[in-house]
Coordinates of C-alpha atoms and ligand atoms in Angstrom, one line a residue:
X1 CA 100.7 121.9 27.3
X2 CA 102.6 125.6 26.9
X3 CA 101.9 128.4 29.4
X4 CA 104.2 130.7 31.0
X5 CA 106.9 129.5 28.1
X6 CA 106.9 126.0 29.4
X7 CA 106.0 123.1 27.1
X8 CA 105.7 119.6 28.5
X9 CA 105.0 118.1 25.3
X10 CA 108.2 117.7 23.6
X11 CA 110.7 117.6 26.6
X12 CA 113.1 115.4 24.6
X13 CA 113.6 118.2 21.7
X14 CA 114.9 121.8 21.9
X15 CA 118.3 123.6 22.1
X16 CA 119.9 121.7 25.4
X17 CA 120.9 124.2 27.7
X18 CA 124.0 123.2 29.8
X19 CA 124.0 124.8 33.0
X20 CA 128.0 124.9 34.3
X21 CA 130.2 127.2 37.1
X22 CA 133.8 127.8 37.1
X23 CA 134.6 124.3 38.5
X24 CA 132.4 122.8 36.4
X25 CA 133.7 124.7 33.0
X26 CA 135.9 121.8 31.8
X27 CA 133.7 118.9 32.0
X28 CA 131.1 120.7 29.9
X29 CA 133.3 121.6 27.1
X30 CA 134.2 118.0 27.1
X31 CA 130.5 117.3 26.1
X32 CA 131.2 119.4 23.1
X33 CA 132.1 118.5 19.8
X34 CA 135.8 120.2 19.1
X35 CA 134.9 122.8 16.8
X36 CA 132.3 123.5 19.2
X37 CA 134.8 124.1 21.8
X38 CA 136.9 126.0 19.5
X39 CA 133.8 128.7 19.3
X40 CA 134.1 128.6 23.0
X41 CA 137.6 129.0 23.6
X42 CA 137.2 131.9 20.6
X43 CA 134.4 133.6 22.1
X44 CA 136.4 133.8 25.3
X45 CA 133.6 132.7 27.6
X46 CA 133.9 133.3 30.9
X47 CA 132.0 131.6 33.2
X48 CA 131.0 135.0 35.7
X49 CA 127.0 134.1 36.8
X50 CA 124.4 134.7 34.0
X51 CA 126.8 134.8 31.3
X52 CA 125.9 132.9 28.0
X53 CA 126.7 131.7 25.0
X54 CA 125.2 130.2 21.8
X55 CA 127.4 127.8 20.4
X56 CA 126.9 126.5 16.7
X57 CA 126.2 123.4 15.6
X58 CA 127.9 121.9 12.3
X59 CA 126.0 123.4 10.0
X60 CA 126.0 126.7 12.1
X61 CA 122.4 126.9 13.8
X62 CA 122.2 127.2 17.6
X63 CA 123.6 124.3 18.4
X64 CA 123.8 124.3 22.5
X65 CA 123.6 126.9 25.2
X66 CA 126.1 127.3 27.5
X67 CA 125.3 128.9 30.9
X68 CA 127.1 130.2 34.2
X69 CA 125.8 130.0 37.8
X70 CA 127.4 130.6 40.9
X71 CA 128.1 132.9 43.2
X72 CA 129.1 136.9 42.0
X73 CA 131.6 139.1 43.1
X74 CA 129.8 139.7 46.3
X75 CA 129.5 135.9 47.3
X76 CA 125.8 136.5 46.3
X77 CA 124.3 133.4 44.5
X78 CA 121.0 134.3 43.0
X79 CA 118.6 131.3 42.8
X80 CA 116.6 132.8 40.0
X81 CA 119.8 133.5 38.3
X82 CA 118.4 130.9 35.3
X83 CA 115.2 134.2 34.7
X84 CA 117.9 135.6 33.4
X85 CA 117.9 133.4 29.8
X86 CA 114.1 134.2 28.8
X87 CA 114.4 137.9 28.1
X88 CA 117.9 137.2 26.1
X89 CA 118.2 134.1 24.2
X90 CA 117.1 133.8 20.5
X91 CA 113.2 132.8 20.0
X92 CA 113.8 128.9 19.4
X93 CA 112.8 125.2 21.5
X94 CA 115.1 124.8 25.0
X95 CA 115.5 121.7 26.6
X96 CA 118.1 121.2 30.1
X97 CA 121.1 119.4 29.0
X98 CA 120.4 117.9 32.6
X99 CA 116.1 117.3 32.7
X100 CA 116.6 115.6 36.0
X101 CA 117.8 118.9 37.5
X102 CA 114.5 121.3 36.7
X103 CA 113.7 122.0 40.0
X104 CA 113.3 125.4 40.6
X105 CA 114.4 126.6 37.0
X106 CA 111.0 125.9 35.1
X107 CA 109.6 128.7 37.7
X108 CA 112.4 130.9 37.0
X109 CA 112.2 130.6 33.5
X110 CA 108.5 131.5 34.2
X111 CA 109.2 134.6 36.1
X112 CA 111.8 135.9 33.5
X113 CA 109.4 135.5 30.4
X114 CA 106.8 137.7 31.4
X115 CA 106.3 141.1 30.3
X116 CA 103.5 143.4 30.1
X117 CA 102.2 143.9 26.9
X118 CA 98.4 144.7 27.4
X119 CA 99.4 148.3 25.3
X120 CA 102.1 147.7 22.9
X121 CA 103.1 144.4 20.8
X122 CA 104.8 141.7 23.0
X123 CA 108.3 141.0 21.8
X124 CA 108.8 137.2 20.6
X125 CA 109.9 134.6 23.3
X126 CA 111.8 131.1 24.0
X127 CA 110.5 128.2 25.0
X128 CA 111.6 126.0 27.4
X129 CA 110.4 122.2 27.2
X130 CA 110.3 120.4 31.1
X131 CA 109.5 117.0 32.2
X132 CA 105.8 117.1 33.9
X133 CA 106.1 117.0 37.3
X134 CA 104.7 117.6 40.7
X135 CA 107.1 120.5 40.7
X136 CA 106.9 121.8 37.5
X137 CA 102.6 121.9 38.5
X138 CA 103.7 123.7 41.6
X139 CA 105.2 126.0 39.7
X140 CA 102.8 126.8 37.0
X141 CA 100.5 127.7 40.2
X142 CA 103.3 130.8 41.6
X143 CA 103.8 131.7 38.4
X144 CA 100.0 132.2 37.3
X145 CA 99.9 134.4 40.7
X146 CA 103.1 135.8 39.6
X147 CA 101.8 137.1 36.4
X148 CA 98.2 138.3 38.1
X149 CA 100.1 140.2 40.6
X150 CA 102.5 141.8 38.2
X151 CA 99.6 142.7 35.5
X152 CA 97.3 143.7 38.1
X153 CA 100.5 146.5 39.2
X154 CA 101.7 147.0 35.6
X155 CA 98.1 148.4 34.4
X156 CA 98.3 152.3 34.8
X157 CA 95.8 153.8 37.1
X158 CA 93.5 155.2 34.3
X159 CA 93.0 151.7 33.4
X160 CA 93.1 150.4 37.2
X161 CA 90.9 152.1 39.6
X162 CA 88.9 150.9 42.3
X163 CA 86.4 149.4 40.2
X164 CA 88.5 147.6 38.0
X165 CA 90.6 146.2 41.0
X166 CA 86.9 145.0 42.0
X167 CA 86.5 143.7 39.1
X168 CA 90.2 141.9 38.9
X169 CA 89.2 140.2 42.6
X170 CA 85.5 139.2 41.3
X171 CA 87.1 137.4 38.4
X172 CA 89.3 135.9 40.3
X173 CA 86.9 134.7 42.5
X174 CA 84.4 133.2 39.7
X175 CA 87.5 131.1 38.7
X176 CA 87.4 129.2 42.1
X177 CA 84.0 129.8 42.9
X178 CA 84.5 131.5 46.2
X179 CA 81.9 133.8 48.1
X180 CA 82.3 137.5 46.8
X181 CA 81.1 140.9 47.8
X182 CA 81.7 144.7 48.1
X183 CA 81.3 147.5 50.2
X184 CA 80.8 150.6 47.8
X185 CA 80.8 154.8 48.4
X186 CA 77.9 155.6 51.1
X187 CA 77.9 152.0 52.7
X188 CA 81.3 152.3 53.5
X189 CA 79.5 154.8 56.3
X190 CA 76.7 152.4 56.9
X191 CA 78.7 149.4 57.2
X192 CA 81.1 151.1 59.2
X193 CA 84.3 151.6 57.5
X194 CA 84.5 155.2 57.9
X195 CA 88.5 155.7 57.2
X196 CA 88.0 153.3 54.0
X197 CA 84.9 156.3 52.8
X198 CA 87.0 159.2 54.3
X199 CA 90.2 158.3 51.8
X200 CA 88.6 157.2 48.9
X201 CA 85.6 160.0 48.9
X202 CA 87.4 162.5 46.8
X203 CA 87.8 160.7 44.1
X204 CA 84.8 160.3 41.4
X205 CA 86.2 156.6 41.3
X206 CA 84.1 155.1 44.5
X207 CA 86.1 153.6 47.2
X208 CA 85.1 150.0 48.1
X209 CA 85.8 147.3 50.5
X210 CA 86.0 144.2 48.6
X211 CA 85.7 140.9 50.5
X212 CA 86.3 136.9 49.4
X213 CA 85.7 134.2 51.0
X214 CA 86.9 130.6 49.9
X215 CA 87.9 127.2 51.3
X216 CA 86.4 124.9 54.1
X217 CA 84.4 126.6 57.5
X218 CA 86.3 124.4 59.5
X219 CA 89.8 124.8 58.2
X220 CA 92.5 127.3 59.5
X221 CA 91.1 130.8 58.9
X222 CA 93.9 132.7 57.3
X223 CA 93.0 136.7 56.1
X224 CA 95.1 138.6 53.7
X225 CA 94.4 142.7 53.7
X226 CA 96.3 144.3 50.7
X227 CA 96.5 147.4 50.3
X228 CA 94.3 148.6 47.3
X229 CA 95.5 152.8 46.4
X230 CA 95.0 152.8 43.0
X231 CA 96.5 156.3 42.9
X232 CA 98.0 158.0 45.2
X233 CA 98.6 161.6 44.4
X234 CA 99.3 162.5 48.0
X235 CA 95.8 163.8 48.0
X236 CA 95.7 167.5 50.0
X237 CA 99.6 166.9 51.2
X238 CA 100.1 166.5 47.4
X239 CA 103.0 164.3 46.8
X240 CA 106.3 166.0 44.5
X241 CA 106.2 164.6 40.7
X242 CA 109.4 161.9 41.7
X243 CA 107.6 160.0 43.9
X244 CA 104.2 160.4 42.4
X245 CA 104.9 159.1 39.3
X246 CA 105.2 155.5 39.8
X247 CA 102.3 155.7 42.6
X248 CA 100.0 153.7 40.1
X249 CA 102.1 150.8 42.0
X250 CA 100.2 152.0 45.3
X251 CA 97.9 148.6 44.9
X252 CA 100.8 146.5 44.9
X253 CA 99.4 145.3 48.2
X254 CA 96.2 144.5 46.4
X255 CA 97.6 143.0 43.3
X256 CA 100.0 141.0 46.3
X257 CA 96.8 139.1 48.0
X258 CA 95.0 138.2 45.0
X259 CA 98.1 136.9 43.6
X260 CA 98.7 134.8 46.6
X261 CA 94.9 133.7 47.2
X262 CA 95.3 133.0 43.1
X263 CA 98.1 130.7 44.6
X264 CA 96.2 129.6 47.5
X265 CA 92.7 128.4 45.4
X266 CA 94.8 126.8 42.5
X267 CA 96.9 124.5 44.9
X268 CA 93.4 123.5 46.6
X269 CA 95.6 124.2 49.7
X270 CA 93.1 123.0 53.6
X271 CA 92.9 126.8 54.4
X272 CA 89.5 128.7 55.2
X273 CA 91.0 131.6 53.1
X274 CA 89.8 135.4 53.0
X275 CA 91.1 138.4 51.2
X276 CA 89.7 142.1 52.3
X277 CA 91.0 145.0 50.0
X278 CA 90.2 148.7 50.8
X279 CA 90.2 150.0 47.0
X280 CA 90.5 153.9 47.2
X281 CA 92.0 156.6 45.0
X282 CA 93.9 159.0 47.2
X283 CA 93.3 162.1 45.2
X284 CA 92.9 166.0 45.6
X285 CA 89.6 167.5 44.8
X286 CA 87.1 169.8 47.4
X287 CA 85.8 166.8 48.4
X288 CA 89.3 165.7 50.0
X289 CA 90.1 164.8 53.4
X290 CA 92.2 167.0 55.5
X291 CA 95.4 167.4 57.4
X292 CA 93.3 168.0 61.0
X293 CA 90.3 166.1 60.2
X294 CA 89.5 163.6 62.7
X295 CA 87.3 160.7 61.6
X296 CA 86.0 157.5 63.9
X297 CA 87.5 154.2 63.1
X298 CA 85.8 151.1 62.5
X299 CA 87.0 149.6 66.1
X300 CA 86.2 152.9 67.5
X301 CA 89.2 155.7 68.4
X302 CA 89.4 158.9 67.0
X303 CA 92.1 159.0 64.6
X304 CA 93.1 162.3 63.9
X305 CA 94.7 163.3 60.2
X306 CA 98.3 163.8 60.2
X307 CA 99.3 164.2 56.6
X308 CA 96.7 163.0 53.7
X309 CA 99.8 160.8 51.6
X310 CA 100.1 158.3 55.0
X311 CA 96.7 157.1 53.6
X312 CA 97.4 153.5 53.5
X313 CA 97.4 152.8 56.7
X314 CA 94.4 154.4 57.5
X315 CA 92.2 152.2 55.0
X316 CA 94.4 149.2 56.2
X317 CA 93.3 150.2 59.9
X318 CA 89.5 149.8 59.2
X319 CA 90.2 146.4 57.2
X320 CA 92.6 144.5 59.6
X321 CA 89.9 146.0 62.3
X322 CA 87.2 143.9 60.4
X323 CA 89.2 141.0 59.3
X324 CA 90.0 140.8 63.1
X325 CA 86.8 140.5 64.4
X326 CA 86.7 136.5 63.4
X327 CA 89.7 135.6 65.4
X328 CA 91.6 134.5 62.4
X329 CA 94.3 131.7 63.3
X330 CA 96.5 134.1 60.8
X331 CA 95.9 137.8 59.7
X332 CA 98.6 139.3 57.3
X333 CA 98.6 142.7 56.0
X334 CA 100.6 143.3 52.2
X335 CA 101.3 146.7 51.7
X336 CA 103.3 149.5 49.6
X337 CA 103.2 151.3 53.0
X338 CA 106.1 153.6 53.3
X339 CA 108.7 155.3 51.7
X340 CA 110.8 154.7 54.7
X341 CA 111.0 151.1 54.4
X342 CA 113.1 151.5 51.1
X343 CA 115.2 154.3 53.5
X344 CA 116.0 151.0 55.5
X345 CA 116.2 147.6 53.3
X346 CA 116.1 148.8 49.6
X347 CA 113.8 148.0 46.7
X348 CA 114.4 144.4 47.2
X349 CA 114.1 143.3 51.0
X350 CA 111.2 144.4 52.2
X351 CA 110.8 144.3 55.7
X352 CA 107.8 142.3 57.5
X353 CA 106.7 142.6 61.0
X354 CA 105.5 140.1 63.3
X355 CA 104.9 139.5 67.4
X356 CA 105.2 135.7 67.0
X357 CA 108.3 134.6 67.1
X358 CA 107.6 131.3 65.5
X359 CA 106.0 132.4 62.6
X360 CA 108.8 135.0 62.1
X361 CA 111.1 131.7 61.9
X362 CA 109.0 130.3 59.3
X363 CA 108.9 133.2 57.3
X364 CA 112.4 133.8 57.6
X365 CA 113.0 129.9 56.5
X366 CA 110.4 129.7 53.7
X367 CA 111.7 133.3 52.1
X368 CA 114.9 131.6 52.0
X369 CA 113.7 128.7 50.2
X370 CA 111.5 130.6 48.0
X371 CA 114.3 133.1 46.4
X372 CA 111.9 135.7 48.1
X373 CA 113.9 137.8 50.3
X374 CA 112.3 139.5 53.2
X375 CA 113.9 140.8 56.6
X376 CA 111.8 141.1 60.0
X377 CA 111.6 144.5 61.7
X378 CA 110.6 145.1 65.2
X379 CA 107.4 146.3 66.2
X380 CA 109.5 148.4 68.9
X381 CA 107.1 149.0 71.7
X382 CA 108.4 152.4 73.1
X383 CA 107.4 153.6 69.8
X384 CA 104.2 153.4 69.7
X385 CA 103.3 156.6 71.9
X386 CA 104.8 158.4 68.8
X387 CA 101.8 157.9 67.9
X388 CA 99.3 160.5 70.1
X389 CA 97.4 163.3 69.2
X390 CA 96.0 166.4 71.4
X391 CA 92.5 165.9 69.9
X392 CA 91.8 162.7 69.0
X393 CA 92.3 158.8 70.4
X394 CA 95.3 158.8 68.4
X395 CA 97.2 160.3 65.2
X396 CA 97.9 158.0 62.4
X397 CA 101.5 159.3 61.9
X398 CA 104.2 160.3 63.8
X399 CA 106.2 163.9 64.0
X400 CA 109.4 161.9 64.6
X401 CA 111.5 162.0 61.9
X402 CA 112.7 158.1 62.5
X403 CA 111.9 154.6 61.8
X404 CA 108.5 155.1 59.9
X405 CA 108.4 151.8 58.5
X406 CA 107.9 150.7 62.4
X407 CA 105.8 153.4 63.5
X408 CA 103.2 152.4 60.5
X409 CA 103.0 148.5 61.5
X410 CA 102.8 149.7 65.2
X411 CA 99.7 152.2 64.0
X412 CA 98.4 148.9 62.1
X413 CA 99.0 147.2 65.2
X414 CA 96.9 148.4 67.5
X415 CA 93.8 147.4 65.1
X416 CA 94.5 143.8 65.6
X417 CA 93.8 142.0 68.8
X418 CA 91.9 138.9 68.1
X419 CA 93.7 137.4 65.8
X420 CA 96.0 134.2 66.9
X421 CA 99.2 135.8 64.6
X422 CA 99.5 139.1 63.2
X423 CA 102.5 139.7 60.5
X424 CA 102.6 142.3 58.2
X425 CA 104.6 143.2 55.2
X426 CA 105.7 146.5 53.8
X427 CA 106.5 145.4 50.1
X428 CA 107.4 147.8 47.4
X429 CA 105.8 146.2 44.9
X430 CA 108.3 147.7 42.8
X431 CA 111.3 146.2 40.5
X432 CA 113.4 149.4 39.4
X433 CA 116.2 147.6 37.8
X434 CA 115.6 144.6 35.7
X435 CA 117.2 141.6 37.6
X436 CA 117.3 137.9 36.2
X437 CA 113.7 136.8 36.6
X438 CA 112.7 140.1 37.9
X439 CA 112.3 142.4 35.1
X440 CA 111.7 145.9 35.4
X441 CA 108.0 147.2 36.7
X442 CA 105.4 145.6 38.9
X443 CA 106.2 142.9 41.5
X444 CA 104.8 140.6 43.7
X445 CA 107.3 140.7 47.0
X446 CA 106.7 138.2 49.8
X447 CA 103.9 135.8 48.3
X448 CA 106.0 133.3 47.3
X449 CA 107.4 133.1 50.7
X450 CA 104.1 133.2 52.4
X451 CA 102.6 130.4 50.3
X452 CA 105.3 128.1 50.9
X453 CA 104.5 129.3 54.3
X454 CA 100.7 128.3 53.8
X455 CA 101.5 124.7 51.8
X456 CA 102.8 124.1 55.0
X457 CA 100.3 125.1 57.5
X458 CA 99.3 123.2 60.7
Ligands
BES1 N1 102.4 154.8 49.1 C1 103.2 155.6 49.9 C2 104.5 154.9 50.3 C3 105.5 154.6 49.3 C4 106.2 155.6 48.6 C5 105.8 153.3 49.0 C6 107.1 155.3 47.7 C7 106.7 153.0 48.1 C8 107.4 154.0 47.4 C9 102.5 156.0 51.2 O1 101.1 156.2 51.0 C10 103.1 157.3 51.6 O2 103.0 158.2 50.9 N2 103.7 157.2 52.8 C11 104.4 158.4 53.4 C12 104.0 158.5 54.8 C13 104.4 159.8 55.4 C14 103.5 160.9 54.9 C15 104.2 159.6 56.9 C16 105.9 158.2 53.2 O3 106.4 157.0 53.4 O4 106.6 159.1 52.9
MN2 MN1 100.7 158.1 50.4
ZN3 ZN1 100.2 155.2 49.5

């Protein structure tokens, strides 16, 4: 079998790959023929993490791979350090010098092979060969969410609107055979999602609630909301060209949840699973909404518009609102919510937000475990009357200049109050600088932390 660059079919034959650090440096030349180590010595390899070498073998082909681990300068030991080999080492078989050791690195390898080549010719690739395992099969299951996630972001917007995210989740959802519908244009209104209709209605591209339902009735309910803005231009409070231009990323919450209920259905895993994405395009046309338009929400206050390009959280609001009415046991939103986030953590830690202090333990744990950083924020309390308006029940944004990564979850917040746990997860969605098993373009924060989470439910 070969997917993702794996092959479990001829684990005994390939290129071994001998995985060393500083300490370790010696005992692997020693494994080495002696011209072999002369190449080394000659080379002058150093052992600094995620440097390589290909040394010959007698008659000059690749003969072995040498390659550093360990901690950087920074003391910062990267557990997907081994993505880094994919994207650099000559198309050719691998096999581990050390098979016994896979663990992790067949995912890693995974992660670092992929690249999105749905508009251009995909650039040849190396194969690793692994033992079959119960790991490596765990595995194959984050990495085929991986890849969903990361395509589903990668795909420019002209090629990714709201129906084509529709149609993404529906094939997604033929593959496991889960319950599937969609709440489209004008029965947004009628069914009562009236921020979902009043951010998506400028755009040509119909704005949709899409809703899956999979698993056993009597199992743990978990719901997933993702946030699904196939574009967002800003609409009337049009965003500057900078940050517009990578806003085709805006459904990375979207692309998130599928990836992870991808997970979720493949592993079989005793959930009663449901994924709700609002699927708007926030554009600009005569048909916009407004700064100053006050709409009903789908748990009833007023919100009144505070700026048209803090959109997410308003088609979040009327989707946590209904994925809240159930009572799940666990409601989580994923979304590319705010620039401020990235003010506070970076590209790479994205912040999550939770009121239960035991599930913030897990998550902290399991992102540890899962090479998937995340960091919790507070839902600070004395915040949350930022959040008032003159004219309406409420405005959806602050005039504070401060913390707007909090002030969004705590505007989220307050549209959740049945549900047993609440977390939610401002992700970027975003990789901006290629990093071993992370290359550059769409990515799927937080889901491999939060399935972990899930394999270990209840
Ligand atoms: N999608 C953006 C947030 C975003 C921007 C995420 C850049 C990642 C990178 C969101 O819709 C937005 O525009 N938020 C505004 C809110 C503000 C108007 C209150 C922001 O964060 O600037
Ligand atoms: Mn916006
Ligand atoms: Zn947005």
């Amino acid at each position: 079998m070969k997917e993702f660059f794996l092959d479990t079919d001829i684990h005994q034959s390939g290129i071994p790959i001998i995985r060393l650090d500083a300490q370790s440096l010696d005992q692997a030349l020693a494994a080495l023929k002696a011209p072999q180590r002369a190449w080394v010595k000659a080379s002058r390899f150093k052992p600094e993490p995620g440097a390589y070498l290909v040394v010959p073998d007698a008659s000059g082909k690749p003969g072995a791979v040498l390659f550093a681990t360990g901690k950087d300068k920074t003391g910062f030991d990267d557990p997907l350090i081994f993505g880094h080999l994919p994207g650099v080492l000559p198309k050719a078989q691998y096999r581990l010098a050390d098979p016994d050791a896979h663990g992790s690195l067949a995912l890693a390898w995974a992660l670092g092979s992929y690249q999105f080549s749905r508009y251009t010719k995909a650039a040849p690739r190396p194969v690793l060969a692994v033992p079959k395992s119960e790991e490596l099969e765990r595995s194959l299951i984050i990495a085929h969410g991986m890849y969903l996630a990361r395509d589903l972001i990668n795909t420019p917007a002209n090629d990714m609107g709201p129906d084509e995210l529709e149609a993404a989740a529906r094939s997604l959802s033929q593959t496991h055979g889960s319950a599937f519908s969609a709440i489209a244009g004008e029965d947004l209104l009628v069914q009562n999602l009236p921020l979902v209709h009043a951010v998506g209605k400028s755009s040509p591209r119909a704005p949709r609630l899409i809703d899956l339902v999979w698993g056993d009735e009597g199992a743990p309910k978990v719901t997933l909301v993702g946030k699904g803005v196939c574009f967002d231009s800003g609409g009337l409070d049009i965003k500057p060209p900078g940050p517009m231009s990578l806003m085709k990323k805006d459904m990375g919450g979207a692309a998130a949840a599928l990836g992870l209920a991808s997970m979720i259905m493949r592993a079989k895993l005793p959930i009663r699973l449901r994924v709700l994405i609002p699927a708007v395009e926030n554009s600009v046309s005569g048909r916009a909404f407004r700064p100053g338009d006050i709409y009903p929400s789908r748990k009833g206050p007023s919100v009144e518009i505070g700026n048209t390009d803090a959109e997410g959280r308003l088609v979040l609001a009327d989707a946590l609102a209904l994925g809240d009415e159930e009572a799940p046991d666990l409601l989580i939103s994923l979304a590319t919510l705010t620039g401020a986030a990235r003010v506070a953590l970076g590209p790479d830690l994205p912040p999550f937000y939770t009121h239960d202090e035991a599930l913030a333990g897990k998550i902290e744990d399991t992102a540890r475990t899962s090479a998937d950083p995340l960091w919790r924020m507070p839902l600070w309390a004395p915040y949350d009357d930022w959040l008032k308006s003159p004219v309406a029940d409420m405005n959806h944004i602050t005039t504070q200049p401060f913390a707007g990564s909090i002030t969004a979850a705590l505007f989220l917040n307050r549209f959740v109050e049945r549900s047993t746990s609440f977390a939610h997860f401002d992700i970027f969605g975003w990789t901006p600088e290629a990093r071993p098993a992370r290359p550059k373009g769409g990515e799927a924060q937080a889901i491999r932390a939060i399935f972990t989470l899930l394999e270990r439910y209840r």
